[in-house]
Coordinates of C-alpha atoms in Angstrom, one line a residue:
M184 CA 297.5 217.3 63.3
N185 CA 294.1 218.8 62.3
R186 CA 291.2 217.0 60.7
S187 CA 291.6 218.8 57.0
L188 CA 295.7 218.6 56.8
M189 CA 295.0 214.8 57.5
L190 CA 292.0 214.4 54.8
A191 CA 295.0 215.9 52.6
C192 CA 297.7 213.7 53.6
A193 CA 295.7 211.0 52.7
R194 CA 294.4 212.4 49.3
V195 CA 298.6 212.6 48.2
K196 CA 299.2 209.2 49.4
K197 CA 296.1 208.0 47.9
I198 CA 296.7 209.6 44.4
S199 CA 301.0 208.4 45.0
I200 CA 299.5 204.8 45.3
I201 CA 297.6 205.0 42.0
S202 CA 300.4 206.7 40.0
K203 CA 302.6 203.7 40.8
V204 CA 300.1 201.3 40.0
I205 CA 299.5 203.1 36.0
S206 CA 303.2 203.2 36.0
F207 CA 303.7 199.3 36.7
F208 CA 300.9 198.0 34.5
S209 CA 302.5 200.9 31.9
I210 CA 305.9 199.4 32.2
I211 CA 304.7 196.1 31.5
L212 CA 302.2 197.2 28.9
F213 CA 305.3 199.3 27.0
S214 CA 307.5 195.4 27.8
S215 CA 304.8 193.6 26.1
L216 CA 304.6 195.8 22.7
L217 CA 308.3 195.5 22.8
H218 CA 308.3 192.3 22.9
G219 CA 308.7 189.7 20.0
H220 CA 308.0 186.8 18.8
G221 CA 308.9 183.5 15.8
Y222 CA 311.1 180.5 15.6
V223 CA 312.8 179.1 12.7
D224 CA 310.2 177.5 10.5
H225 CA 312.7 175.6 7.7
P226 CA 314.9 174.1 8.9
K227 CA 311.9 173.3 11.6
A228 CA 313.3 174.5 15.3
R229 CA 313.6 171.9 18.3
Q230 CA 310.8 173.4 20.2
Q231 CA 308.2 173.8 17.3
F232 CA 308.7 169.8 16.5
C233 CA 307.8 169.3 19.8
V234 CA 304.9 171.5 19.2
D235 CA 303.4 170.1 16.3
D236 CA 303.7 166.4 17.7
G237 CA 301.8 168.0 21.0
G238 CA 300.6 165.2 23.5
Y239 CA 302.5 167.2 26.4
W240 CA 299.5 168.6 28.3
W241 CA 298.6 164.7 29.7
P242 CA 299.4 162.5 30.9
D243 CA 301.7 164.2 33.7
D244 CA 304.6 161.4 32.5
G245 CA 304.7 162.6 29.1
S246 CA 303.9 159.1 27.7
A247 CA 301.8 160.7 25.0
I248 CA 304.3 162.3 23.4
P249 CA 305.4 160.6 20.5
N250 CA 309.3 162.2 20.1
E251 CA 311.5 160.4 23.0
A252 CA 313.7 163.7 22.9
C253 CA 310.6 166.1 23.0
R254 CA 309.6 163.6 26.0
M255 CA 312.6 163.9 27.6
A256 CA 312.6 167.8 27.2
F257 CA 309.2 167.7 29.0
L258 CA 310.4 165.3 31.9
E259 CA 312.9 167.9 32.8
S260 CA 311.4 171.2 32.2
G261 CA 307.5 170.6 31.3
T262 CA 305.2 172.6 29.2
F263 CA 306.5 176.0 29.3
Q264 CA 309.5 175.8 26.2
F265 CA 306.6 174.7 24.6
V266 CA 303.9 176.8 24.8
Q267 CA 306.4 179.7 24.6
N268 CA 308.0 178.4 21.6
I269 CA 307.8 181.5 19.7
E270 CA 309.7 183.8 22.4
F271 CA 312.8 181.7 22.9
A272 CA 314.8 185.2 23.5
A273 CA 317.4 186.9 25.5
N274 CA 317.9 190.6 26.4
V275 CA 321.2 191.8 26.0
T276 CA 322.2 195.6 25.6
D277 CA 325.4 195.5 24.1
Y278 CA 324.1 193.1 21.7
H279 CA 326.9 193.6 19.2
N280 CA 329.4 192.5 21.7
L281 CA 329.4 188.6 21.2
D282 CA 331.1 188.2 24.3
A283 CA 328.4 189.9 26.2
V284 CA 325.9 188.1 24.3
K285 CA 328.0 184.8 25.4
A286 CA 327.7 185.7 28.9
V287 CA 323.8 185.5 29.1
V288 CA 323.0 183.0 26.9
T289 CA 326.0 180.7 28.2
D290 CA 327.3 177.8 27.2
G291 CA 325.3 174.6 27.7
N292 CA 322.1 176.2 27.3
L293 CA 322.4 178.4 23.9
C294 CA 319.5 176.4 22.6
S295 CA 316.6 177.4 25.1
A296 CA 318.4 181.0 24.6
G297 CA 320.0 180.9 27.9
D298 CA 316.3 180.4 29.8
N299 CA 316.5 177.9 32.4
A300 CA 312.6 177.6 32.3
K301 CA 313.1 176.1 28.7
R302 CA 316.5 174.1 29.4
G303 CA 314.8 170.8 28.2
M304 CA 315.5 172.3 24.9
N305 CA 319.6 172.0 25.8
L306 CA 319.5 168.0 26.4
P307 CA 321.7 166.3 23.9
S308 CA 319.6 163.0 21.9
T309 CA 320.1 160.9 18.9
H310 CA 316.0 161.2 19.2
W311 CA 315.5 165.2 18.0
Q312 CA 313.8 165.4 14.6
R313 CA 315.9 165.9 11.8
T314 CA 315.4 168.4 8.3
T315 CA 317.4 167.0 5.0
I316 CA 319.4 170.7 4.0
E317 CA 320.2 170.3 0.3
P318 CA 322.5 173.1 -0.9
D319 CA 321.9 174.1 -5.1
S320 CA 324.3 174.6 -6.7
N321 CA 325.9 177.7 -4.8
G322 CA 326.1 176.2 -1.7
E323 CA 323.1 178.1 -0.4
F324 CA 319.5 176.7 0.9
D325 CA 316.2 178.6 1.2
F326 CA 316.2 179.8 5.4
I327 CA 312.0 180.6 6.3
F328 CA 311.4 182.0 9.5
Y329 CA 307.9 182.5 11.1
G330 CA 307.5 185.9 12.3
A331 CA 304.4 186.7 14.7
T332 CA 305.5 189.5 15.3
P333 CA 307.9 191.0 12.4
H334 CA 310.7 193.2 14.0
N335 CA 312.9 195.8 11.9
P336 CA 315.3 197.0 11.8
S337 CA 317.5 194.1 13.1
F338 CA 320.3 191.6 11.6
W339 CA 321.2 188.2 11.4
E340 CA 323.9 185.6 12.4
F341 CA 324.0 181.9 11.1
Y342 CA 326.1 179.4 12.8
L343 CA 326.7 176.0 12.2
T344 CA 328.1 173.3 14.2
K345 CA 332.0 172.4 13.3
P346 CA 332.9 168.9 11.9
G347 CA 333.3 166.3 14.8
V348 CA 331.3 167.9 17.3
D349 CA 329.6 165.3 19.6
I350 CA 326.0 166.9 19.1
D351 CA 324.5 163.6 20.4
N352 CA 325.8 163.4 23.7
K353 CA 326.9 166.9 25.0
A354 CA 324.8 169.9 25.1
L355 CA 326.1 173.0 22.6
T356 CA 328.5 175.7 23.4
W357 CA 329.9 178.1 21.7
N358 CA 332.9 176.6 21.1
D359 CA 331.0 173.9 18.8
I360 CA 329.7 176.2 16.9
E361 CA 331.2 179.0 13.8
L362 CA 329.7 181.1 12.1
I363 CA 328.8 180.6 8.8
D364 CA 326.8 183.2 7.4
S365 CA 325.0 186.9 8.5
K366 CA 322.4 188.7 6.9
G367 CA 321.7 192.5 7.4
N368 CA 318.1 193.8 7.9
I369 CA 315.8 191.5 5.9
P370 CA 312.3 192.8 4.9
I371 CA 308.9 191.0 5.9
S372 CA 307.3 189.0 3.5
Q373 CA 303.8 187.3 2.6
V374 CA 304.0 183.6 2.4
G375 CA 300.4 181.8 2.7
G376 CA 298.9 184.7 4.9
R377 CA 301.9 184.1 7.1
N378 CA 304.9 186.4 8.0
V379 CA 308.0 185.1 7.3
Y380 CA 311.6 186.0 6.7
L381 CA 313.6 184.4 4.1
A382 CA 316.9 184.4 3.3
K383 CA 319.8 181.7 1.4
V384 CA 322.1 181.1 3.4
K385 CA 325.4 179.2 2.7
I386 CA 326.8 175.9 4.0
P387 CA 331.1 175.8 4.1
V388 CA 331.8 174.0 1.3
G389 CA 332.2 169.8 1.9
R390 CA 330.0 169.9 4.9
T391 CA 327.4 166.9 4.7
G392 CA 325.9 164.8 7.1
D393 CA 323.8 165.5 10.9
A394 CA 325.0 169.1 12.3
I395 CA 322.8 172.0 14.7
L396 CA 322.0 174.7 12.8
Y397 CA 322.0 177.8 15.4
T398 CA 320.0 180.7 14.3
R399 CA 320.4 184.4 15.9
W400 CA 318.0 187.0 14.9
Q401 CA 319.0 190.1 16.7
R402 CA 316.3 193.7 17.1
N403 CA 318.8 197.0 16.9
D404 CA 316.9 198.4 19.9
I405 CA 317.1 199.5 23.5
A406 CA 316.6 196.2 25.2
G407 CA 318.9 193.9 22.6
E408 CA 315.8 191.6 22.5
G409 CA 317.4 188.4 20.5
F410 CA 315.9 185.1 19.4
Y411 CA 318.2 182.1 19.5
N412 CA 316.9 178.8 17.6
C413 CA 318.8 175.2 17.2
S414 CA 317.1 173.0 14.2
D415 CA 319.0 169.7 13.5
I416 CA 319.8 169.2 10.4
T417 CA 321.2 166.5 7.8
I418 CA 323.3 168.1 4.9
S419 CA 323.0 166.0 2.0
G420 CA 325.9 166.1 -0.5
S421 CA 327.8 164.2 -3.3
T422 CA 329.5 161.6 -0.7
N423 CA 326.4 161.2 1.1
P424 CA 323.4 160.8 -1.4
P425 CA 320.1 162.9 -0.5
F426 CA 318.0 161.2 2.0
E427 CA 314.9 159.4 -0.3
W428 CA 312.7 159.6 2.1
H429 CA 309.7 161.8 3.2
D430 CA 308.6 162.1 6.6
K431 CA 304.7 161.8 6.7
G432 CA 304.0 161.9 10.5
Y433 CA 303.6 159.1 13.7
Y434 CA 302.6 156.3 12.5
V435 CA 300.0 155.3 15.5
K436 CA 299.1 158.2 17.7
Q437 CA 298.4 158.4 21.4
G438 CA 295.0 156.8 22.3
T439 CA 295.0 154.8 19.3
E440 CA 293.6 151.5 20.5
A441 CA 291.8 148.3 18.9
Q442 CA 290.1 145.2 20.1
A443 CA 289.2 141.8 19.1
G444 CA 287.1 141.8 16.0
D445 CA 288.3 145.4 14.9
E446 CA 290.0 145.5 11.4
I447 CA 292.9 147.9 11.2
W448 CA 293.7 149.9 7.6
F449 CA 296.7 151.2 6.1
R450 CA 296.4 153.2 3.6
V451 CA 298.8 155.8 1.1
F452 CA 297.0 158.2 -1.2
D453 CA 298.3 159.8 -4.1
T454 CA 297.7 163.5 -5.0
N455 CA 294.1 162.5 -6.5
G456 CA 293.1 160.4 -3.5
N457 CA 294.0 157.0 -5.1
E458 CA 294.9 154.9 -2.5
V459 CA 298.5 153.7 -4.1
V460 CA 299.0 151.2 -0.7
F461 CA 296.2 149.4 1.4
E462 CA 296.9 146.7 4.0
K463 CA 294.5 145.2 6.2
L464 CA 295.0 143.3 9.4
A465 CA 292.0 141.6 11.4
I466 CA 292.1 141.9 15.1
S467 CA 292.0 138.8 17.3
E468 CA 292.4 138.5 20.9
S469 CA 295.7 137.1 20.7
N470 CA 296.8 140.8 18.8
Q471 CA 294.9 143.3 20.2
S472 CA 297.5 144.9 22.1
Q473 CA 298.6 148.6 20.2
A474 CA 302.4 147.1 20.5
I475 CA 301.6 143.7 18.9
W476 CA 299.0 144.8 16.1
A477 CA 301.3 148.0 15.4
E478 CA 304.3 145.7 14.7
Q479 CA 302.4 143.4 12.4
L480 CA 301.2 145.9 10.1
A481 CA 303.8 147.4 9.5
T482 CA 305.7 144.1 9.0
Q483 CA 303.1 143.7 6.3
V484 CA 303.7 147.1 5.3
N485 CA 307.6 147.1 5.1
Q486 CA 307.5 143.9 3.3
T487 CA 304.7 144.6 0.7
H488 CA 305.5 148.2 -0.1
Q489 CA 309.4 149.0 0.1
Q490 CA 309.3 150.9 -2.7
I491 CA 306.7 153.4 -1.8
T492 CA 306.2 153.7 2.3
Q493 CA 308.2 152.8 5.1
I494 CA 307.6 152.8 9.1
G495 CA 309.8 153.3 11.2
V496 CA 312.8 155.5 12.8
R497 CA 315.1 156.9 11.0
N498 CA 319.0 155.9 12.7
S499 CA 322.2 157.6 12.0
E500 CA 322.8 155.7 8.7
D501 CA 319.8 156.7 7.0
I502 CA 318.1 153.3 8.0
I503 CA 314.5 153.1 8.6
E504 CA 313.8 150.1 11.0
Y505 CA 310.7 149.6 13.0
S506 CA 311.0 150.3 16.5
A507 CA 309.1 147.5 18.8
A508 CA 310.3 149.1 22.0
D509 CA 309.0 152.6 21.4
T510 CA 305.8 152.0 19.5
L511 CA 304.9 155.9 19.2
T512 CA 307.9 156.7 18.1
N513 CA 307.9 155.3 14.7
K514 CA 307.2 157.6 11.7
V515 CA 305.7 157.0 8.2
W516 CA 307.8 157.7 5.2
V517 CA 307.0 158.0 1.6
K518 CA 309.6 158.4 -1.1
N519 CA 307.0 160.7 -2.8
N520 CA 306.8 164.0 -0.8
N521 CA 303.1 164.8 -2.4
Y522 CA 301.8 161.4 -0.9
T523 CA 299.9 161.3 2.3
F524 CA 298.8 158.3 4.9
A525 CA 295.7 157.5 7.0
L526 CA 295.8 154.3 9.9
D527 CA 291.9 153.9 11.0
V528 CA 290.5 150.8 13.4
K529 CA 287.9 149.5 11.8
K530 CA 285.3 148.5 14.1
P531 CA 282.9 145.3 13.2
T532 CA 279.5 146.0 11.5
T533 CA 276.6 143.6 11.5
N534 CA 275.3 142.7 8.7
Q535 CA 271.6 144.2 8.5
P536 CA 269.4 142.0 6.4
P537 CA 267.1 143.2 3.2
Q538 CA 263.9 145.1 3.9
V539 CA 261.1 143.2 1.4
S540 CA 257.7 144.2 1.0
L541 CA 254.8 142.2 -1.5
D542 CA 251.7 142.6 -1.5
A543 CA 249.4 140.0 -0.5
R544 CA 247.3 139.4 -3.0
F545 CA 247.1 139.2 -6.8
E546 CA 245.0 138.7 -9.4
V547 CA 245.1 137.3 -13.4
N548 CA 242.4 136.1 -15.6
A549 CA 242.6 132.5 -16.6
G550 CA 245.4 132.2 -19.8
E551 CA 246.9 136.0 -19.1
S552 CA 250.1 136.9 -17.8
I553 CA 251.1 139.0 -14.6
N554 CA 254.3 140.6 -13.6
I555 CA 254.8 140.6 -10.1
T556 CA 257.7 142.7 -8.2
V557 CA 259.1 142.2 -5.1
S558 CA 260.1 145.3 -3.4
A559 CA 263.7 145.1 -1.4
S560 CA 266.7 147.3 -0.3
D561 CA 269.7 146.3 1.8
P562 CA 270.8 148.5 4.5
E563 CA 274.6 148.4 3.8
N564 CA 273.8 149.0 0.1
T565 CA 274.6 145.3 -1.2
P566 CA 273.5 144.0 -4.3
L567 CA 270.9 141.7 -3.9
S568 CA 269.6 138.7 -5.8
Y569 CA 266.6 136.9 -6.0
R570 CA 264.7 133.2 -6.3
W571 CA 260.8 133.0 -7.2
N572 CA 259.0 129.7 -6.5
V573 CA 255.9 129.5 -8.6
P574 CA 254.0 126.1 -8.3
A575 CA 254.2 123.5 -11.9
E576 CA 250.7 124.7 -12.7
L577 CA 252.2 128.4 -13.3
R578 CA 254.7 129.0 -15.8
A579 CA 257.7 131.7 -14.7
T580 CA 260.3 133.9 -16.0
N581 CA 262.2 135.8 -14.8
T582 CA 262.5 133.9 -11.5
D583 CA 266.1 135.6 -10.5
M584 CA 265.3 139.0 -11.1
A585 CA 263.0 141.7 -8.7
T586 CA 260.1 141.0 -11.1
V587 CA 258.9 137.9 -12.1
N588 CA 256.1 137.2 -15.2
I589 CA 253.9 134.2 -14.6
Q590 CA 251.9 133.3 -17.3
A591 CA 248.4 132.0 -15.9
N592 CA 246.7 128.4 -16.5
T593 CA 242.9 127.7 -17.0
P594 CA 241.7 125.5 -14.1
A595 CA 238.4 124.4 -14.4
Q596 CA 237.2 127.4 -11.6
T597 CA 238.9 130.2 -9.9
T598 CA 242.0 129.1 -8.2
N599 CA 244.4 130.1 -5.4
Y600 CA 248.3 129.3 -6.3
S601 CA 250.7 130.6 -3.1
I602 CA 254.0 132.2 -4.7
S603 CA 257.1 132.9 -2.5
V604 CA 260.5 134.9 -2.8
V605 CA 263.2 134.4 -1.3
V606 CA 266.2 137.5 -1.1
S607 CA 269.4 137.7 -0.4
D608 CA 272.4 139.8 0.2
G609 CA 274.8 137.1 0.1
E610 CA 274.3 136.5 4.1
N611 CA 271.0 137.1 4.7
D612 CA 268.0 135.5 2.9
V613 CA 264.5 137.3 3.7
S614 CA 261.5 135.4 2.4
A615 CA 258.0 136.9 1.4
S616 CA 254.7 134.9 0.1
T617 CA 251.8 136.1 -1.9
T618 CA 248.5 134.8 -3.1
L619 CA 247.9 134.4 -7.2
A620 CA 243.8 133.9 -7.7
V621 CA 243.8 132.7 -11.4
I622 CA 240.1 134.1 -12.3
V623 CA 237.7 131.7 -14.4
E624 CA 234.4 133.5 -15.5
T625 CA 232.2 131.5 -15.8
G626 CA 229.2 133.2 -17.7
G627 CA 227.2 134.0 -15.0
C628 CA 228.1 135.4 -11.5
Q629 CA 230.9 134.7 -8.9
T630 CA 229.0 133.4 -6.3
T631 CA 232.4 132.3 -3.8
D632 CA 235.5 134.2 -2.8
P633 CA 238.9 132.7 -3.5
D634 CA 240.1 135.1 -0.4
A635 CA 238.1 132.8 1.7
A636 CA 241.0 130.5 1.9
N637 CA 242.9 133.5 3.6
H638 CA 240.8 133.5 6.5
P639 CA 240.2 130.9 9.3
A640 CA 236.9 129.5 8.9
W641 CA 233.5 130.1 11.2
E642 CA 233.6 128.3 14.8
A643 CA 230.2 128.3 16.4
S644 CA 232.3 127.8 19.7
K645 CA 234.3 130.7 19.4
T646 CA 233.8 134.2 20.3
Y647 CA 234.2 136.8 18.1
Q648 CA 234.5 140.3 18.4
Q649 CA 234.2 143.9 16.4
G650 CA 236.5 143.4 13.4
N651 CA 237.4 139.7 13.5
K652 CA 237.3 138.1 9.3
V653 CA 236.2 134.8 8.9
S654 CA 235.5 132.5 6.0
F655 CA 231.9 130.6 5.6
N656 CA 230.4 129.3 2.4
Q657 CA 233.8 130.6 0.8
L658 CA 233.1 133.6 1.5
V659 CA 234.6 136.3 3.5
W660 CA 232.7 137.8 6.4
Q661 CA 233.0 140.4 9.2
A662 CA 232.1 140.9 12.7
N663 CA 229.8 143.9 13.4
W664 CA 230.1 143.6 17.2
W665 CA 230.9 140.5 19.6
N666 CA 228.8 137.4 19.0
Q667 CA 229.4 133.3 19.8
N668 CA 227.4 130.7 17.9
S669 CA 225.8 133.5 15.6
Q670 CA 226.3 131.6 12.0
P671 CA 227.4 134.6 8.9
S672 CA 224.6 135.1 6.5
A673 CA 223.4 138.1 4.9
A674 CA 219.9 137.8 7.0
N675 CA 222.5 138.1 10.3
E676 CA 223.2 141.8 11.1
V677 CA 225.6 140.3 13.5
W678 CA 228.0 139.5 10.1
K679 CA 228.7 142.0 7.5
L680 CA 229.5 140.1 3.4
L681 CA 232.9 141.7 2.5
S682 CA 233.1 139.2 -0.5
D683 CA 232.0 141.0 -3.6
V684 CA 229.3 138.2 -4.8
E685 CA 226.0 137.6 -6.1
L686 CA 223.9 135.8 -4.2
G687 CA 220.6 136.0 -5.3
W688 CA 217.3 137.1 -3.5
Q689 CA 217.9 135.7 0.4
S690 CA 215.0 135.0 2.8
G691 CA 214.9 137.2 6.0
I692 CA 216.9 140.0 4.4
A693 CA 215.1 143.3 3.9
Y694 CA 215.6 145.2 0.8
N695 CA 215.3 149.0 -0.2
A696 CA 213.6 150.5 -3.3
G697 CA 216.2 150.0 -6.4
D698 CA 217.8 147.2 -5.0
E699 CA 218.3 144.5 -8.0
V700 CA 218.2 140.5 -7.1
D701 CA 217.7 137.3 -9.4
H702 CA 215.2 135.0 -8.1
Q703 CA 214.1 131.7 -10.1
G704 CA 215.3 132.6 -13.5
R705 CA 214.3 136.3 -13.5
R706 CA 215.6 139.3 -12.5
W707 CA 213.6 141.8 -10.2
K708 CA 213.7 145.2 -8.9
A709 CA 212.5 146.5 -5.3
Q710 CA 209.6 149.1 -5.8
W711 CA 210.2 149.9 -1.7
W712 CA 211.6 149.0 1.0
T713 CA 210.8 145.1 1.3
K714 CA 211.3 141.6 3.1
A715 CA 208.6 139.7 0.3
E716 CA 209.3 137.3 -2.1
P717 CA 210.2 138.1 -5.6
G718 CA 206.8 137.1 -7.9
K719 CA 204.7 137.0 -5.1
A720 CA 204.7 140.1 -3.8
S721 CA 203.8 143.7 -6.4
V722 CA 206.5 145.2 -4.2
W723 CA 209.0 143.5 -6.8
Q724 CA 209.0 144.4 -10.5
D725 CA 210.1 141.7 -13.0
I726 CA 213.2 143.4 -14.8
G727 CA 213.8 140.4 -17.1
P728 CA 215.9 137.3 -17.6
A729 CA 218.4 136.2 -14.6
K730 CA 222.0 138.4 -14.5
C731 CA 223.5 135.6 -13.0
G732 CA 221.1 132.7 -14.2
S733 CA 219.8 131.5 -10.9

């Protein structure tokens, strides 16, 4: 074979392969577009109850799945039946022939739509979750099918288990059910933003109690795709009063743990968010196991609020009993369907003390009054109490409030008083103190500073650093630099006088032009820089009597 012929054959072969690939994916795409989705929303299909409950991704033993029947189904055939919850379907081309349907959706496999990968849904159990059906005066109830992908034209068939069928102990067969209603093409409706099919389905006269509703939704198409769902129901009737409790979900969810020191809160809320039930349980080392505290709290709720809510599992006699053997299967039931509940684990919180601030010093003239306010807040916003401690020499009012009023006395000379307050949140007390100086005007000038009492006395042997403050001769001084054995005085540059007092002329101090001092009963003003004594040097000008009487 020459080279040109070989290349031509290769091109033909390549084109053939590409065409097959394109054809294959075209079939897949076409099949995907035809494939439908949906499930019975009311009464809810078995698989959808399991999907809503969750817990099937981990752990592998299914212990996180709260419902026993769903857990059993998971252990039988895994997660496929849950992730394919909207695709319980089978293709029967001769779909008008029920025998052809039965050959695909075989006995014992009705609830899985004949799919072995979803066989967990076929298992009989008393724990499948039920929906109560209350037929109206015409014997009908409202049927809702969620159509994730609507398909029309189509038709519907509704089957009900025959009276006496042991639905709790045997897988469903075609001989166990009877056709009770059928519908033609139902138009799609929009409810809450979802595509749904709505229908009135008639229940046979006299039928009450537990049963399985088997729904077949059949498309009119070449593939014969049909959808098959099992819904576990309880039919109420005059001989069987309606079940008065409404299922609000599982009481304790997987992973809800508590430790000693925690507190468990169980609350039921009305439509306005008000708590109609509020029960608490303290957790200690003796009851921190989930099985123990959950049962203790449920008993507390069931005994105290039996007219509002109950915690437990509904049995075949419509009695709600708490299951201590399997905590996660217990549910919360309420009589008012509009009520909701919450179960919370509250961690202990350390009560923080109040934050308190009080100025270090206040002044008031003798005989006058003053208000002193402490600033206080509590991290937990707990109301605070106040208790002021005021010396007996002073008269105080409002000593139990944040602001105390103090009436000053009339001492012979300016006097400092220690005032303190205790702020409490009921558990923690915080104290703060301040100094109240009662100022006495002597008619002369202040030559001492009451604040000196708040500073350490100067010591000759002590070393002082820049910025250190001391008291000396009832005045406050601040070190300008490092020093030791250097006595504070106005003439000593090592120290700076902080007290605002009138000392009179001091030997050794340099005065600048304009400075005024008292000396020997007269007031003097410096004409220029000088260290000379007033009255003995012309640099000082006599400007009148001494201001401070010295």
